[in-house]
Amino acid sequence: AQSVTQLDSHVSVSEGTPVLLRCNYSSSYSPSLFWYVQHPNKGLQLLLKYTSAATLVKGINGFEAEFKKSETSFHLTKPSAHMSDAAEYFCVVSFSGNTPLVFGKGTRLSVIA
Amino acid sequence: GAVVSQHPSRVICKSGTSVKIECRSLDFQATTMFWYRQFPKQSLMLMATSNEGSKATYEQGVEKDKFLINHASLTLSTLTVTSAHPEDSSFYICSATSGTEVGQPQHFGDGTRLSIL
Protein backbone atom coordinates (compact mmCIF):
# COMPACT_ATOMS: atom_id res chain seq x y z
CA ALA A 1 0.00 0.00 0.00
CA GLN A 2 1.10 3.54 -0.68
CA SER A 3 0.76 6.42 1.73
CA VAL A 4 2.04 9.94 2.14
CA THR A 5 2.66 11.89 5.33
CA GLN A 6 3.15 15.62 5.29
CA LEU A 7 4.71 16.36 8.61
CA ASP A 8 3.51 19.94 9.00
CA SER A 9 -0.03 21.14 8.46
CA HIS A 10 1.12 24.78 8.50
CA VAL A 11 4.48 26.42 7.86
CA SER A 12 5.08 30.13 8.24
CA VAL A 13 8.19 31.87 6.91
CA SER A 14 9.33 35.42 6.36
CA GLU A 15 9.69 36.71 2.84
CA GLY A 16 13.20 36.07 1.54
CA THR A 17 13.93 33.19 3.92
CA PRO A 18 14.20 29.50 2.95
CA VAL A 19 11.21 27.22 2.68
CA LEU A 20 11.15 23.58 3.77
CA LEU A 21 8.00 21.48 3.41
CA ARG A 22 8.44 17.93 4.62
CA CYS A 23 7.03 14.77 3.09
CA ASN A 24 7.56 11.11 3.88
CA TYR A 25 6.13 8.31 1.82
CA SER A 26 5.46 4.61 2.07
CA SER A 27 5.31 2.47 -1.04
CA SER A 28 5.70 -1.19 -1.88
CA TYR A 29 7.04 -0.26 -5.29
CA SER A 30 9.43 2.30 -6.67
CA PRO A 31 7.21 5.34 -6.43
CA SER A 32 6.65 8.33 -8.59
CA LEU A 33 6.44 11.38 -6.38
CA PHE A 34 4.98 14.79 -7.10
CA TRP A 35 4.53 18.12 -5.43
CA TYR A 36 1.46 20.15 -6.39
CA VAL A 37 0.49 23.65 -5.28
CA GLN A 38 -3.06 24.92 -4.83
CA HIS A 39 -3.94 28.58 -4.55
CA PRO A 40 -7.31 29.51 -3.00
CA ASN A 41 -10.32 28.37 -5.01
CA LYS A 42 -8.08 26.97 -7.72
CA GLY A 43 -7.11 23.55 -9.00
CA LEU A 44 -3.70 21.97 -8.47
CA GLN A 45 -0.61 22.99 -10.39
CA LEU A 46 2.31 20.60 -10.81
CA LEU A 47 5.50 21.95 -9.24
CA LEU A 48 7.81 19.02 -9.91
CA LYS A 49 8.01 15.26 -10.17
CA TYR A 50 10.40 12.43 -9.38
CA THR A 51 10.36 9.33 -11.56
CA SER A 52 13.57 7.41 -10.66
CA ALA A 53 15.95 9.59 -12.62
CA ALA A 54 17.99 12.24 -10.81
CA THR A 55 17.28 12.32 -7.08
CA LEU A 56 17.40 16.12 -6.95
CA VAL A 57 14.49 17.44 -8.94
CA LYS A 58 14.09 21.05 -10.00
CA GLY A 59 10.65 22.45 -10.55
CA ILE A 60 8.93 25.68 -11.42
CA ASN A 61 9.15 28.95 -9.47
CA GLY A 62 12.50 28.06 -7.92
CA PHE A 63 11.30 25.01 -6.02
CA GLU A 64 13.23 21.78 -5.83
CA ALA A 65 12.91 18.47 -4.01
CA GLU A 66 15.30 15.69 -3.13
CA PHE A 67 14.31 12.04 -3.18
CA LYS A 68 16.02 10.15 -0.35
CA LYS A 69 15.23 6.46 -0.49
CA SER A 70 17.00 5.66 2.78
CA GLU A 71 14.82 8.17 4.59
CA THR A 72 11.70 7.60 2.43
CA SER A 73 11.49 11.37 2.12
CA PHE A 74 10.77 13.85 -0.63
CA HIS A 75 11.04 17.27 1.00
CA LEU A 76 10.28 20.43 -0.96
CA THR A 77 12.60 23.42 -0.65
CA LYS A 78 13.06 26.91 -1.99
CA PRO A 79 16.00 29.16 -1.11
CA SER A 80 14.00 32.36 -0.79
CA ALA A 81 10.26 32.64 -0.19
CA HIS A 82 8.14 35.10 -2.11
CA MET A 83 4.75 36.42 -1.08
CA SER A 84 3.20 34.70 -4.09
CA ASP A 85 4.33 31.32 -2.72
CA ALA A 86 1.65 31.45 -0.03
CA ALA A 87 -0.64 28.53 -0.87
CA GLU A 88 -1.46 24.91 -0.01
CA TYR A 89 1.12 22.32 -1.04
CA PHE A 90 0.40 18.65 -1.58
CA CYS A 91 2.89 15.79 -1.70
CA VAL A 92 1.57 12.99 -3.89
CA VAL A 93 2.52 9.40 -4.66
CA SER A 94 1.64 7.62 -7.86
CA PHE A 95 2.18 4.10 -9.09
CA SER A 96 1.30 4.58 -12.76
CA GLY A 97 -0.15 7.22 -14.99
CA ASN A 98 -3.75 6.05 -14.93
CA THR A 99 -4.14 5.01 -11.31
CA PRO A 100 -5.45 7.31 -8.58
CA LEU A 101 -3.00 9.59 -6.85
CA VAL A 102 -2.35 9.20 -3.14
CA PHE A 103 -2.39 12.63 -1.52
CA GLY A 104 -0.84 13.91 1.63
CA LYS A 105 -3.06 16.05 3.82
CA GLY A 106 -1.42 19.21 2.60
CA THR A 107 0.78 21.91 4.12
CA ARG A 108 -0.38 25.49 4.18
CA LEU A 109 2.52 27.86 3.56
CA SER A 110 2.20 31.39 4.88
CA VAL A 111 4.72 34.05 3.87
CA ILE A 112 5.10 37.05 6.13
CA ALA A 113 6.26 40.37 4.76
CA GLY B 1 0.74 22.43 -22.76
CA ALA B 2 -1.40 19.95 -20.79
CA VAL B 3 -4.27 22.30 -20.05
CA VAL B 4 -7.45 21.08 -18.42
CA SER B 5 -10.49 23.34 -18.51
CA GLN B 6 -13.28 22.88 -15.97
CA HIS B 7 -16.62 24.61 -16.29
CA PRO B 8 -18.44 26.22 -14.60
CA SER B 9 -16.14 27.65 -11.96
CA ARG B 10 -19.01 28.40 -9.60
CA VAL B 11 -22.60 27.25 -9.32
CA ILE B 12 -25.26 28.39 -6.89
CA CYS B 13 -28.60 26.64 -7.17
CA LYS B 14 -31.65 25.48 -5.26
CA SER B 15 -31.99 22.15 -3.54
CA GLY B 16 -33.33 19.46 -5.89
CA THR B 17 -31.58 20.83 -8.97
CA SER B 18 -29.24 18.69 -11.04
CA VAL B 19 -25.90 20.26 -11.90
CA LYS B 20 -23.51 19.26 -14.67
CA ILE B 21 -19.79 20.00 -14.48
CA GLU B 22 -17.58 19.64 -17.55
CA CYS B 23 -13.90 18.75 -17.66
CA ARG B 24 -12.05 19.14 -20.94
CA SER B 25 -8.47 18.41 -21.91
CA LEU B 26 -7.63 21.18 -24.36
CA ASP B 27 -4.35 20.08 -25.88
CA PHE B 28 -4.03 16.37 -25.22
CA GLN B 29 -6.12 13.23 -25.28
CA ALA B 30 -7.14 12.19 -21.80
CA THR B 31 -7.37 8.44 -21.61
CA THR B 32 -8.24 8.64 -17.94
CA MET B 33 -9.97 11.36 -15.96
CA PHE B 34 -10.48 11.59 -12.23
CA TRP B 35 -13.06 13.43 -10.16
CA TYR B 36 -12.24 14.69 -6.69
CA ARG B 37 -14.13 16.43 -3.96
CA GLN B 38 -12.45 18.80 -1.54
CA PHE B 39 -13.88 20.03 1.75
CA PRO B 40 -12.57 23.26 3.31
CA LYS B 41 -9.02 23.01 4.58
CA GLN B 42 -8.78 19.36 3.61
CA SER B 43 -7.02 17.31 1.00
CA LEU B 44 -8.64 15.98 -2.14
CA MET B 45 -10.89 12.96 -1.88
CA LEU B 46 -11.12 10.76 -4.96
CA MET B 47 -14.69 10.14 -6.04
CA ALA B 48 -14.27 8.18 -9.23
CA THR B 49 -11.98 7.21 -12.07
CA SER B 50 -13.27 7.26 -15.62
CA ASN B 51 -11.75 5.83 -18.75
CA GLU B 52 -12.96 6.90 -22.16
CA GLY B 53 -15.77 4.74 -23.43
CA SER B 54 -16.26 2.69 -20.29
CA LYS B 55 -18.16 2.97 -17.03
CA ALA B 56 -16.58 4.95 -14.24
CA THR B 57 -15.11 3.22 -11.23
CA TYR B 58 -16.46 4.78 -8.04
CA GLU B 59 -14.71 4.87 -4.70
CA GLN B 60 -16.34 3.25 -1.72
CA GLY B 61 -19.05 5.40 -0.25
CA VAL B 62 -19.66 7.45 -3.39
CA GLU B 63 -23.20 7.01 -4.72
CA LYS B 64 -23.01 6.30 -8.43
CA ASP B 65 -26.66 7.21 -8.94
CA LYS B 66 -26.06 10.53 -7.24
CA PHE B 67 -22.87 11.44 -9.04
CA LEU B 68 -23.21 10.47 -12.70
CA ILE B 69 -19.98 10.43 -14.66
CA ASN B 70 -19.73 10.27 -18.43
CA HIS B 71 -16.48 10.08 -20.37
CA ALA B 72 -17.74 9.97 -23.92
CA SER B 73 -14.65 11.23 -25.68
CA LEU B 74 -10.91 11.50 -25.15
CA THR B 75 -11.23 15.18 -24.33
CA LEU B 76 -14.40 15.45 -22.26
CA SER B 77 -15.73 14.03 -19.03
CA THR B 78 -18.81 15.26 -17.20
CA LEU B 79 -19.94 14.95 -13.61
CA THR B 80 -23.66 15.42 -12.96
CA VAL B 81 -24.78 15.90 -9.38
CA THR B 82 -28.38 14.74 -9.47
CA SER B 83 -31.04 16.23 -7.19
CA ALA B 84 -28.41 18.18 -5.30
CA HIS B 85 -28.88 18.94 -1.61
CA PRO B 86 -27.01 21.29 0.72
CA GLU B 87 -24.70 18.49 1.88
CA ASP B 88 -23.45 18.18 -1.71
CA SER B 89 -22.04 21.69 -1.49
CA SER B 90 -18.31 21.39 -1.99
CA PHE B 91 -15.37 22.12 -4.27
CA TYR B 92 -15.18 19.59 -7.12
CA ILE B 93 -11.97 19.16 -9.11
CA CYS B 94 -11.21 17.05 -12.14
CA SER B 95 -7.87 15.83 -13.40
CA ALA B 96 -6.77 14.16 -16.59
CA THR B 97 -3.87 12.08 -17.75
CA SER B 98 -2.79 11.06 -21.22
CA GLY B 99 -0.95 7.87 -20.47
CA THR B 100 -0.35 4.88 -18.28
CA GLU B 101 3.40 5.22 -17.91
CA VAL B 102 4.98 5.44 -14.50
CA GLY B 103 5.51 9.06 -13.63
CA GLN B 104 2.88 10.42 -15.96
CA PRO B 105 1.45 13.41 -14.08
CA GLN B 106 -2.19 14.29 -13.75
CA HIS B 107 -3.26 17.74 -14.88
CA PHE B 108 -5.96 19.47 -12.90
CA GLY B 109 -8.81 21.76 -13.77
CA ASP B 110 -9.43 24.91 -11.75
CA GLY B 111 -12.30 23.35 -9.85
CA THR B 112 -16.00 24.08 -9.47
CA ARG B 113 -17.44 25.62 -6.31
CA LEU B 114 -20.91 24.15 -5.87
CA SER B 115 -23.27 25.81 -3.41
CA ILE B 116 -26.73 24.32 -2.87
CA LEU B 117 -29.22 26.54 -1.10
PDB file of C-alpha atoms in Angstrom:
ATOM      1  CA  ALA A   1       0.000   0.000   0.000  1.00  0.00           C
ATOM      2  CA  GLN A   2       1.097   3.537  -0.675  1.00  0.00           C
ATOM      3  CA  SER A   3       0.756   6.425   1.728  1.00  0.00           C
ATOM      4  CA  VAL A   4       2.042   9.941   2.139  1.00  0.00           C
ATOM      5  CA  THR A   5       2.660  11.889   5.333  1.00  0.00           C
ATOM      6  CA  GLN A   6       3.146  15.618   5.285  1.00  0.00           C
ATOM      7  CA  LEU A   7       4.705  16.361   8.608  1.00  0.00           C
ATOM      8  CA  ASP A   8       3.509  19.937   9.004  1.00  0.00           C
ATOM      9  CA  SER A   9      -0.034  21.140   8.457  1.00  0.00           C
ATOM     10  CA  HIS A  10       1.121  24.779   8.496  1.00  0.00           C
ATOM     11  CA  VAL A  11       4.485  26.416   7.857  1.00  0.00           C
ATOM     12  CA  SER A  12       5.075  30.126   8.240  1.00  0.00           C
ATOM     13  CA  VAL A  13       8.193  31.873   6.913  1.00  0.00           C
ATOM     14  CA  SER A  14       9.327  35.423   6.359  1.00  0.00           C
ATOM     15  CA  GLU A  15       9.690  36.710   2.837  1.00  0.00           C
ATOM     16  CA  GLY A  16      13.200  36.071   1.540  1.00  0.00           C
ATOM     17  CA  THR A  17      13.931  33.191   3.925  1.00  0.00           C
ATOM     18  CA  PRO A  18      14.199  29.504   2.951  1.00  0.00           C
ATOM     19  CA  VAL A  19      11.212  27.219   2.676  1.00  0.00           C
ATOM     20  CA  LEU A  20      11.153  23.579   3.773  1.00  0.00           C
ATOM     21  CA  LEU A  21       8.002  21.485   3.412  1.00  0.00           C
ATOM     22  CA  ARG A  22       8.443  17.932   4.625  1.00  0.00           C
ATOM     23  CA  CYS A  23       7.028  14.775   3.089  1.00  0.00           C
ATOM     24  CA  ASN A  24       7.562  11.110   3.882  1.00  0.00           C
ATOM     25  CA  TYR A  25       6.126   8.307   1.820  1.00  0.00           C
ATOM     26  CA  SER A  26       5.465   4.611   2.070  1.00  0.00           C
ATOM     27  CA  SER A  27       5.310   2.474  -1.043  1.00  0.00           C
ATOM     28  CA  SER A  28       5.701  -1.189  -1.879  1.00  0.00           C
ATOM     29  CA  TYR A  29       7.045  -0.262  -5.287  1.00  0.00           C
ATOM     30  CA  SER A  30       9.430   2.303  -6.666  1.00  0.00           C
ATOM     31  CA  PRO A  31       7.211   5.342  -6.433  1.00  0.00           C
ATOM     32  CA  SER A  32       6.647   8.328  -8.593  1.00  0.00           C
ATOM     33  CA  LEU A  33       6.437  11.382  -6.383  1.00  0.00           C
ATOM     34  CA  PHE A  34       4.979  14.791  -7.101  1.00  0.00           C
ATOM     35  CA  TRP A  35       4.527  18.122  -5.433  1.00  0.00           C
ATOM     36  CA  TYR A  36       1.459  20.146  -6.387  1.00  0.00           C
ATOM     37  CA  VAL A  37       0.494  23.652  -5.282  1.00  0.00           C
ATOM     38  CA  GLN A  38      -3.060  24.917  -4.830  1.00  0.00           C
ATOM     39  CA  HIS A  39      -3.942  28.575  -4.554  1.00  0.00           C
ATOM     40  CA  PRO A  40      -7.307  29.508  -2.998  1.00  0.00           C
ATOM     41  CA  ASN A  41     -10.323  28.370  -5.010  1.00  0.00           C
ATOM     42  CA  LYS A  42      -8.081  26.966  -7.717  1.00  0.00           C
ATOM     43  CA  GLY A  43      -7.110  23.546  -8.996  1.00  0.00           C
ATOM     44  CA  LEU A  44      -3.704  21.975  -8.470  1.00  0.00           C
ATOM     45  CA  GLN A  45      -0.607  22.989 -10.386  1.00  0.00           C
ATOM     46  CA  LEU A  46       2.306  20.595 -10.808  1.00  0.00           C
ATOM     47  CA  LEU A  47       5.497  21.946  -9.238  1.00  0.00           C
ATOM     48  CA  LEU A  48       7.812  19.021  -9.907  1.00  0.00           C
ATOM     49  CA  LYS A  49       8.012  15.257 -10.169  1.00  0.00           C
ATOM     50  CA  TYR A  50      10.403  12.433  -9.378  1.00  0.00           C
ATOM     51  CA  THR A  51      10.360   9.329 -11.555  1.00  0.00           C
ATOM     52  CA  SER A  52      13.568   7.412 -10.659  1.00  0.00           C
ATOM     53  CA  ALA A  53      15.951   9.590 -12.623  1.00  0.00           C
ATOM     54  CA  ALA A  54      17.989  12.243 -10.806  1.00  0.00           C
ATOM     55  CA  THR A  55      17.280  12.321  -7.076  1.00  0.00           C
ATOM     56  CA  LEU A  56      17.402  16.118  -6.952  1.00  0.00           C
ATOM     57  CA  VAL A  57      14.486  17.442  -8.942  1.00  0.00           C
ATOM     58  CA  LYS A  58      14.092  21.050  -9.997  1.00  0.00           C
ATOM     59  CA  GLY A  59      10.647  22.453 -10.554  1.00  0.00           C
ATOM     60  CA  ILE A  60       8.927  25.683 -11.415  1.00  0.00           C
ATOM     61  CA  ASN A  61       9.146  28.946  -9.471  1.00  0.00           C
ATOM     62  CA  GLY A  62      12.504  28.063  -7.922  1.00  0.00           C
ATOM     63  CA  PHE A  63      11.296  25.009  -6.018  1.00  0.00           C
ATOM     64  CA  GLU A  64      13.235  21.776  -5.832  1.00  0.00           C
ATOM     65  CA  ALA A  65      12.907  18.467  -4.012  1.00  0.00           C
ATOM     66  CA  GLU A  66      15.305  15.695  -3.126  1.00  0.00           C
ATOM     67  CA  PHE A  67      14.315  12.045  -3.181  1.00  0.00           C
ATOM     68  CA  LYS A  68      16.020  10.145  -0.350  1.00  0.00           C
ATOM     69  CA  LYS A  69      15.227   6.464  -0.494  1.00  0.00           C
ATOM     70  CA  SER A  70      16.999   5.665   2.776  1.00  0.00           C
ATOM     71  CA  GLU A  71      14.819   8.172   4.593  1.00  0.00           C
ATOM     72  CA  THR A  72      11.704   7.602   2.430  1.00  0.00           C
ATOM     73  CA  SER A  73      11.489  11.370   2.115  1.00  0.00           C
ATOM     74  CA  PHE A  74      10.773  13.852  -0.629  1.00  0.00           C
ATOM     75  CA  HIS A  75      11.036  17.273   1.002  1.00  0.00           C
ATOM     76  CA  LEU A  76      10.282  20.435  -0.957  1.00  0.00           C
ATOM     77  CA  THR A  77      12.602  23.418  -0.646  1.00  0.00           C
ATOM     78  CA  LYS A  78      13.063  26.914  -1.988  1.00  0.00           C
ATOM     79  CA  PRO A  79      15.998  29.161  -1.115  1.00  0.00           C
ATOM     80  CA  SER A  80      14.001  32.361  -0.789  1.00  0.00           C
ATOM     81  CA  ALA A  81      10.264  32.643  -0.193  1.00  0.00           C
ATOM     82  CA  HIS A  82       8.140  35.103  -2.108  1.00  0.00           C
ATOM     83  CA  MET A  83       4.748  36.421  -1.083  1.00  0.00           C
ATOM     84  CA  SER A  84       3.201  34.698  -4.086  1.00  0.00           C
ATOM     85  CA  ASP A  85       4.332  31.318  -2.723  1.00  0.00           C
ATOM     86  CA  ALA A  86       1.646  31.455  -0.034  1.00  0.00           C
ATOM     87  CA  ALA A  87      -0.639  28.528  -0.871  1.00  0.00           C
ATOM     88  CA  GLU A  88      -1.463  24.915  -0.012  1.00  0.00           C
ATOM     89  CA  TYR A  89       1.120  22.317  -1.037  1.00  0.00           C
ATOM     90  CA  PHE A  90       0.403  18.645  -1.581  1.00  0.00           C
ATOM     91  CA  CYS A  91       2.894  15.793  -1.700  1.00  0.00           C
ATOM     92  CA  VAL A  92       1.567  12.993  -3.889  1.00  0.00           C
ATOM     93  CA  VAL A  93       2.520   9.397  -4.656  1.00  0.00           C
ATOM     94  CA  SER A  94       1.638   7.623  -7.859  1.00  0.00           C
ATOM     95  CA  PHE A  95       2.181   4.104  -9.092  1.00  0.00           C
ATOM     96  CA  SER A  96       1.304   4.582 -12.755  1.00  0.00           C
ATOM     97  CA  GLY A  97      -0.153   7.222 -14.995  1.00  0.00           C
ATOM     98  CA  ASN A  98      -3.749   6.054 -14.928  1.00  0.00           C
ATOM     99  CA  THR A  99      -4.138   5.011 -11.308  1.00  0.00           C
ATOM    100  CA  PRO A 100      -5.446   7.310  -8.579  1.00  0.00           C
ATOM    101  CA  LEU A 101      -3.003   9.588  -6.853  1.00  0.00           C
ATOM    102  CA  VAL A 102      -2.352   9.205  -3.137  1.00  0.00           C
ATOM    103  CA  PHE A 103      -2.393  12.628  -1.521  1.00  0.00           C
ATOM    104  CA  GLY A 104      -0.843  13.911   1.632  1.00  0.00           C
ATOM    105  CA  LYS A 105      -3.062  16.054   3.818  1.00  0.00           C
ATOM    106  CA  GLY A 106      -1.424  19.211   2.604  1.00  0.00           C
ATOM    107  CA  THR A 107       0.781  21.911   4.118  1.00  0.00           C
ATOM    108  CA  ARG A 108      -0.379  25.489   4.184  1.00  0.00           C
ATOM    109  CA  LEU A 109       2.515  27.864   3.560  1.00  0.00           C
ATOM    110  CA  SER A 110       2.196  31.393   4.876  1.00  0.00           C
ATOM    111  CA  VAL A 111       4.722  34.048   3.874  1.00  0.00           C
ATOM    112  CA  ILE A 112       5.099  37.052   6.131  1.00  0.00           C
ATOM    113  CA  ALA A 113       6.263  40.369   4.762  1.00  0.00           C
TER     114      ALA A 113
ATOM    115  CA  GLY B   1       0.739  22.431 -22.756  1.00  0.00           C
ATOM    116  CA  ALA B   2      -1.399  19.949 -20.794  1.00  0.00           C
ATOM    117  CA  VAL B   3      -4.267  22.298 -20.049  1.00  0.00           C
ATOM    118  CA  VAL B   4      -7.455  21.084 -18.416  1.00  0.00           C
ATOM    119  CA  SER B   5     -10.494  23.340 -18.511  1.00  0.00           C
ATOM    120  CA  GLN B   6     -13.278  22.878 -15.973  1.00  0.00           C
ATOM    121  CA  HIS B   7     -16.618  24.611 -16.294  1.00  0.00           C
ATOM    122  CA  PRO B   8     -18.442  26.216 -14.602  1.00  0.00           C
ATOM    123  CA  SER B   9     -16.143  27.650 -11.959  1.00  0.00           C
ATOM    124  CA  ARG B  10     -19.013  28.401  -9.600  1.00  0.00           C
ATOM    125  CA  VAL B  11     -22.601  27.253  -9.317  1.00  0.00           C
ATOM    126  CA  ILE B  12     -25.261  28.387  -6.891  1.00  0.00           C
ATOM    127  CA  CYS B  13     -28.603  26.644  -7.169  1.00  0.00           C
ATOM    128  CA  LYS B  14     -31.655  25.481  -5.261  1.00  0.00           C
ATOM    129  CA  SER B  15     -31.991  22.145  -3.542  1.00  0.00           C
ATOM    130  CA  GLY B  16     -33.326  19.465  -5.891  1.00  0.00           C
ATOM    131  CA  THR B  17     -31.584  20.833  -8.965  1.00  0.00           C
ATOM    132  CA  SER B  18     -29.243  18.693 -11.044  1.00  0.00           C
ATOM    133  CA  VAL B  19     -25.901  20.258 -11.895  1.00  0.00           C
ATOM    134  CA  LYS B  20     -23.513  19.264 -14.672  1.00  0.00           C
ATOM    135  CA  ILE B  21     -19.792  20.003 -14.485  1.00  0.00           C
ATOM    136  CA  GLU B  22     -17.583  19.638 -17.550  1.00  0.00           C
ATOM    137  CA  CYS B  23     -13.904  18.749 -17.656  1.00  0.00           C
ATOM    138  CA  ARG B  24     -12.048  19.139 -20.935  1.00  0.00           C
ATOM    139  CA  SER B  25      -8.467  18.409 -21.913  1.00  0.00           C
ATOM    140  CA  LEU B  26      -7.626  21.182 -24.358  1.00  0.00           C
ATOM    141  CA  ASP B  27      -4.349  20.078 -25.882  1.00  0.00           C
ATOM    142  CA  PHE B  28      -4.034  16.372 -25.222  1.00  0.00           C
ATOM    143  CA  GLN B  29      -6.116  13.228 -25.276  1.00  0.00           C
ATOM    144  CA  ALA B  30      -7.144  12.186 -21.802  1.00  0.00           C
ATOM    145  CA  THR B  31      -7.369   8.443 -21.610  1.00  0.00           C
ATOM    146  CA  THR B  32      -8.238   8.645 -17.939  1.00  0.00           C
ATOM    147  CA  MET B  33      -9.973  11.362 -15.957  1.00  0.00           C
ATOM    148  CA  PHE B  34     -10.481  11.591 -12.227  1.00  0.00           C
ATOM    149  CA  TRP B  35     -13.064  13.426 -10.160  1.00  0.00           C
ATOM    150  CA  TYR B  36     -12.240  14.692  -6.691  1.00  0.00           C
ATOM    151  CA  ARG B  37     -14.128  16.429  -3.955  1.00  0.00           C
ATOM    152  CA  GLN B  38     -12.449  18.798  -1.539  1.00  0.00           C
ATOM    153  CA  PHE B  39     -13.876  20.031   1.747  1.00  0.00           C
ATOM    154  CA  PRO B  40     -12.574  23.261   3.310  1.00  0.00           C
ATOM    155  CA  LYS B  41      -9.016  23.013   4.581  1.00  0.00           C
ATOM    156  CA  GLN B  42      -8.784  19.359   3.610  1.00  0.00           C
ATOM    157  CA  SER B  43      -7.017  17.311   0.996  1.00  0.00           C
ATOM    158  CA  LEU B  44      -8.645  15.981  -2.139  1.00  0.00           C
ATOM    159  CA  MET B  45     -10.888  12.961  -1.880  1.00  0.00           C
ATOM    160  CA  LEU B  46     -11.122  10.761  -4.958  1.00  0.00           C
ATOM    161  CA  MET B  47     -14.693  10.138  -6.037  1.00  0.00           C
ATOM    162  CA  ALA B  48     -14.272   8.180  -9.227  1.00  0.00           C
ATOM    163  CA  THR B  49     -11.982   7.206 -12.067  1.00  0.00           C
ATOM    164  CA  SER B  50     -13.267   7.265 -15.619  1.00  0.00           C
ATOM    165  CA  ASN B  51     -11.745   5.832 -18.751  1.00  0.00           C
ATOM    166  CA  GLU B  52     -12.955   6.900 -22.158  1.00  0.00           C
ATOM    167  CA  GLY B  53     -15.765   4.743 -23.426  1.00  0.00           C
ATOM    168  CA  SER B  54     -16.263   2.695 -20.292  1.00  0.00           C
ATOM    169  CA  LYS B  55     -18.157   2.966 -17.029  1.00  0.00           C
ATOM    170  CA  ALA B  56     -16.581   4.954 -14.245  1.00  0.00           C
ATOM    171  CA  THR B  57     -15.110   3.223 -11.226  1.00  0.00           C
ATOM    172  CA  TYR B  58     -16.459   4.776  -8.045  1.00  0.00           C
ATOM    173  CA  GLU B  59     -14.708   4.873  -4.702  1.00  0.00           C
ATOM    174  CA  GLN B  60     -16.336   3.248  -1.720  1.00  0.00           C
ATOM    175  CA  GLY B  61     -19.054   5.398  -0.250  1.00  0.00           C
ATOM    176  CA  VAL B  62     -19.656   7.451  -3.386  1.00  0.00           C
ATOM    177  CA  GLU B  63     -23.197   7.013  -4.720  1.00  0.00           C
ATOM    178  CA  LYS B  64     -23.005   6.295  -8.430  1.00  0.00           C
ATOM    179  CA  ASP B  65     -26.657   7.209  -8.941  1.00  0.00           C
ATOM    180  CA  LYS B  66     -26.061  10.534  -7.243  1.00  0.00           C
ATOM    181  CA  PHE B  67     -22.869  11.440  -9.043  1.00  0.00           C
ATOM    182  CA  LEU B  68     -23.206  10.469 -12.698  1.00  0.00           C
ATOM    183  CA  ILE B  69     -19.980  10.425 -14.660  1.00  0.00           C
ATOM    184  CA  ASN B  70     -19.726  10.271 -18.428  1.00  0.00           C
ATOM    185  CA  HIS B  71     -16.478  10.080 -20.374  1.00  0.00           C
ATOM    186  CA  ALA B  72     -17.742   9.968 -23.920  1.00  0.00           C
ATOM    187  CA  SER B  73     -14.647  11.230 -25.682  1.00  0.00           C
ATOM    188  CA  LEU B  74     -10.913  11.498 -25.150  1.00  0.00           C
ATOM    189  CA  THR B  75     -11.227  15.179 -24.330  1.00  0.00           C
ATOM    190  CA  LEU B  76     -14.397  15.454 -22.263  1.00  0.00           C
ATOM    191  CA  SER B  77     -15.730  14.030 -19.030  1.00  0.00           C
ATOM    192  CA  THR B  78     -18.809  15.263 -17.202  1.00  0.00           C
ATOM    193  CA  LEU B  79     -19.942  14.945 -13.607  1.00  0.00           C
ATOM    194  CA  THR B  80     -23.655  15.420 -12.956  1.00  0.00           C
ATOM    195  CA  VAL B  81     -24.783  15.898  -9.378  1.00  0.00           C
ATOM    196  CA  THR B  82     -28.380  14.736  -9.468  1.00  0.00           C
ATOM    197  CA  SER B  83     -31.042  16.226  -7.187  1.00  0.00           C
ATOM    198  CA  ALA B  84     -28.415  18.178  -5.303  1.00  0.00           C
ATOM    199  CA  HIS B  85     -28.877  18.942  -1.606  1.00  0.00           C
ATOM    200  CA  PRO B  86     -27.011  21.291   0.723  1.00  0.00           C
ATOM    201  CA  GLU B  87     -24.699  18.486   1.879  1.00  0.00           C
ATOM    202  CA  ASP B  88     -23.454  18.182  -1.707  1.00  0.00           C
ATOM    203  CA  SER B  89     -22.035  21.690  -1.487  1.00  0.00           C
ATOM    204  CA  SER B  90     -18.306  21.391  -1.987  1.00  0.00           C
ATOM    205  CA  PHE B  91     -15.373  22.119  -4.275  1.00  0.00           C
ATOM    206  CA  TYR B  92     -15.184  19.589  -7.116  1.00  0.00           C
ATOM    207  CA  ILE B  93     -11.969  19.162  -9.107  1.00  0.00           C
ATOM    208  CA  CYS B  94     -11.212  17.050 -12.135  1.00  0.00           C
ATOM    209  CA  SER B  95      -7.874  15.834 -13.404  1.00  0.00           C
ATOM    210  CA  ALA B  96      -6.768  14.158 -16.589  1.00  0.00           C
ATOM    211  CA  THR B  97      -3.867  12.079 -17.753  1.00  0.00           C
ATOM    212  CA  SER B  98      -2.789  11.058 -21.225  1.00  0.00           C
ATOM    213  CA  GLY B  99      -0.951   7.870 -20.468  1.00  0.00           C
ATOM    214  CA  THR B 100      -0.346   4.881 -18.281  1.00  0.00           C
ATOM    215  CA  GLU B 101       3.398   5.218 -17.913  1.00  0.00           C
ATOM    216  CA  VAL B 102       4.976   5.442 -14.504  1.00  0.00           C
ATOM    217  CA  GLY B 103       5.513   9.058 -13.627  1.00  0.00           C
ATOM    218  CA  GLN B 104       2.880  10.415 -15.963  1.00  0.00           C
ATOM    219  CA  PRO B 105       1.449  13.415 -14.076  1.00  0.00           C
ATOM    220  CA  GLN B 106      -2.189  14.292 -13.748  1.00  0.00           C
ATOM    221  CA  HIS B 107      -3.257  17.743 -14.879  1.00  0.00           C
ATOM    222  CA  PHE B 108      -5.956  19.468 -12.899  1.00  0.00           C
ATOM    223  CA  GLY B 109      -8.811  21.756 -13.768  1.00  0.00           C
ATOM    224  CA  ASP B 110      -9.428  24.905 -11.749  1.00  0.00           C
ATOM    225  CA  GLY B 111     -12.300  23.353  -9.854  1.00  0.00           C
ATOM    226  CA  THR B 112     -16.004  24.081  -9.472  1.00  0.00           C
ATOM    227  CA  ARG B 113     -17.440  25.617  -6.311  1.00  0.00           C
ATOM    228  CA  LEU B 114     -20.915  24.148  -5.871  1.00  0.00           C
ATOM    229  CA  SER B 115     -23.273  25.806  -3.410  1.00  0.00           C
ATOM    230  CA  ILE B 116     -26.729  24.320  -2.871  1.00  0.00           C
ATOM    231  CA  LEU B 117     -29.222  26.544  -1.095  1.00  0.00           C
TER     232      LEU B 117
END
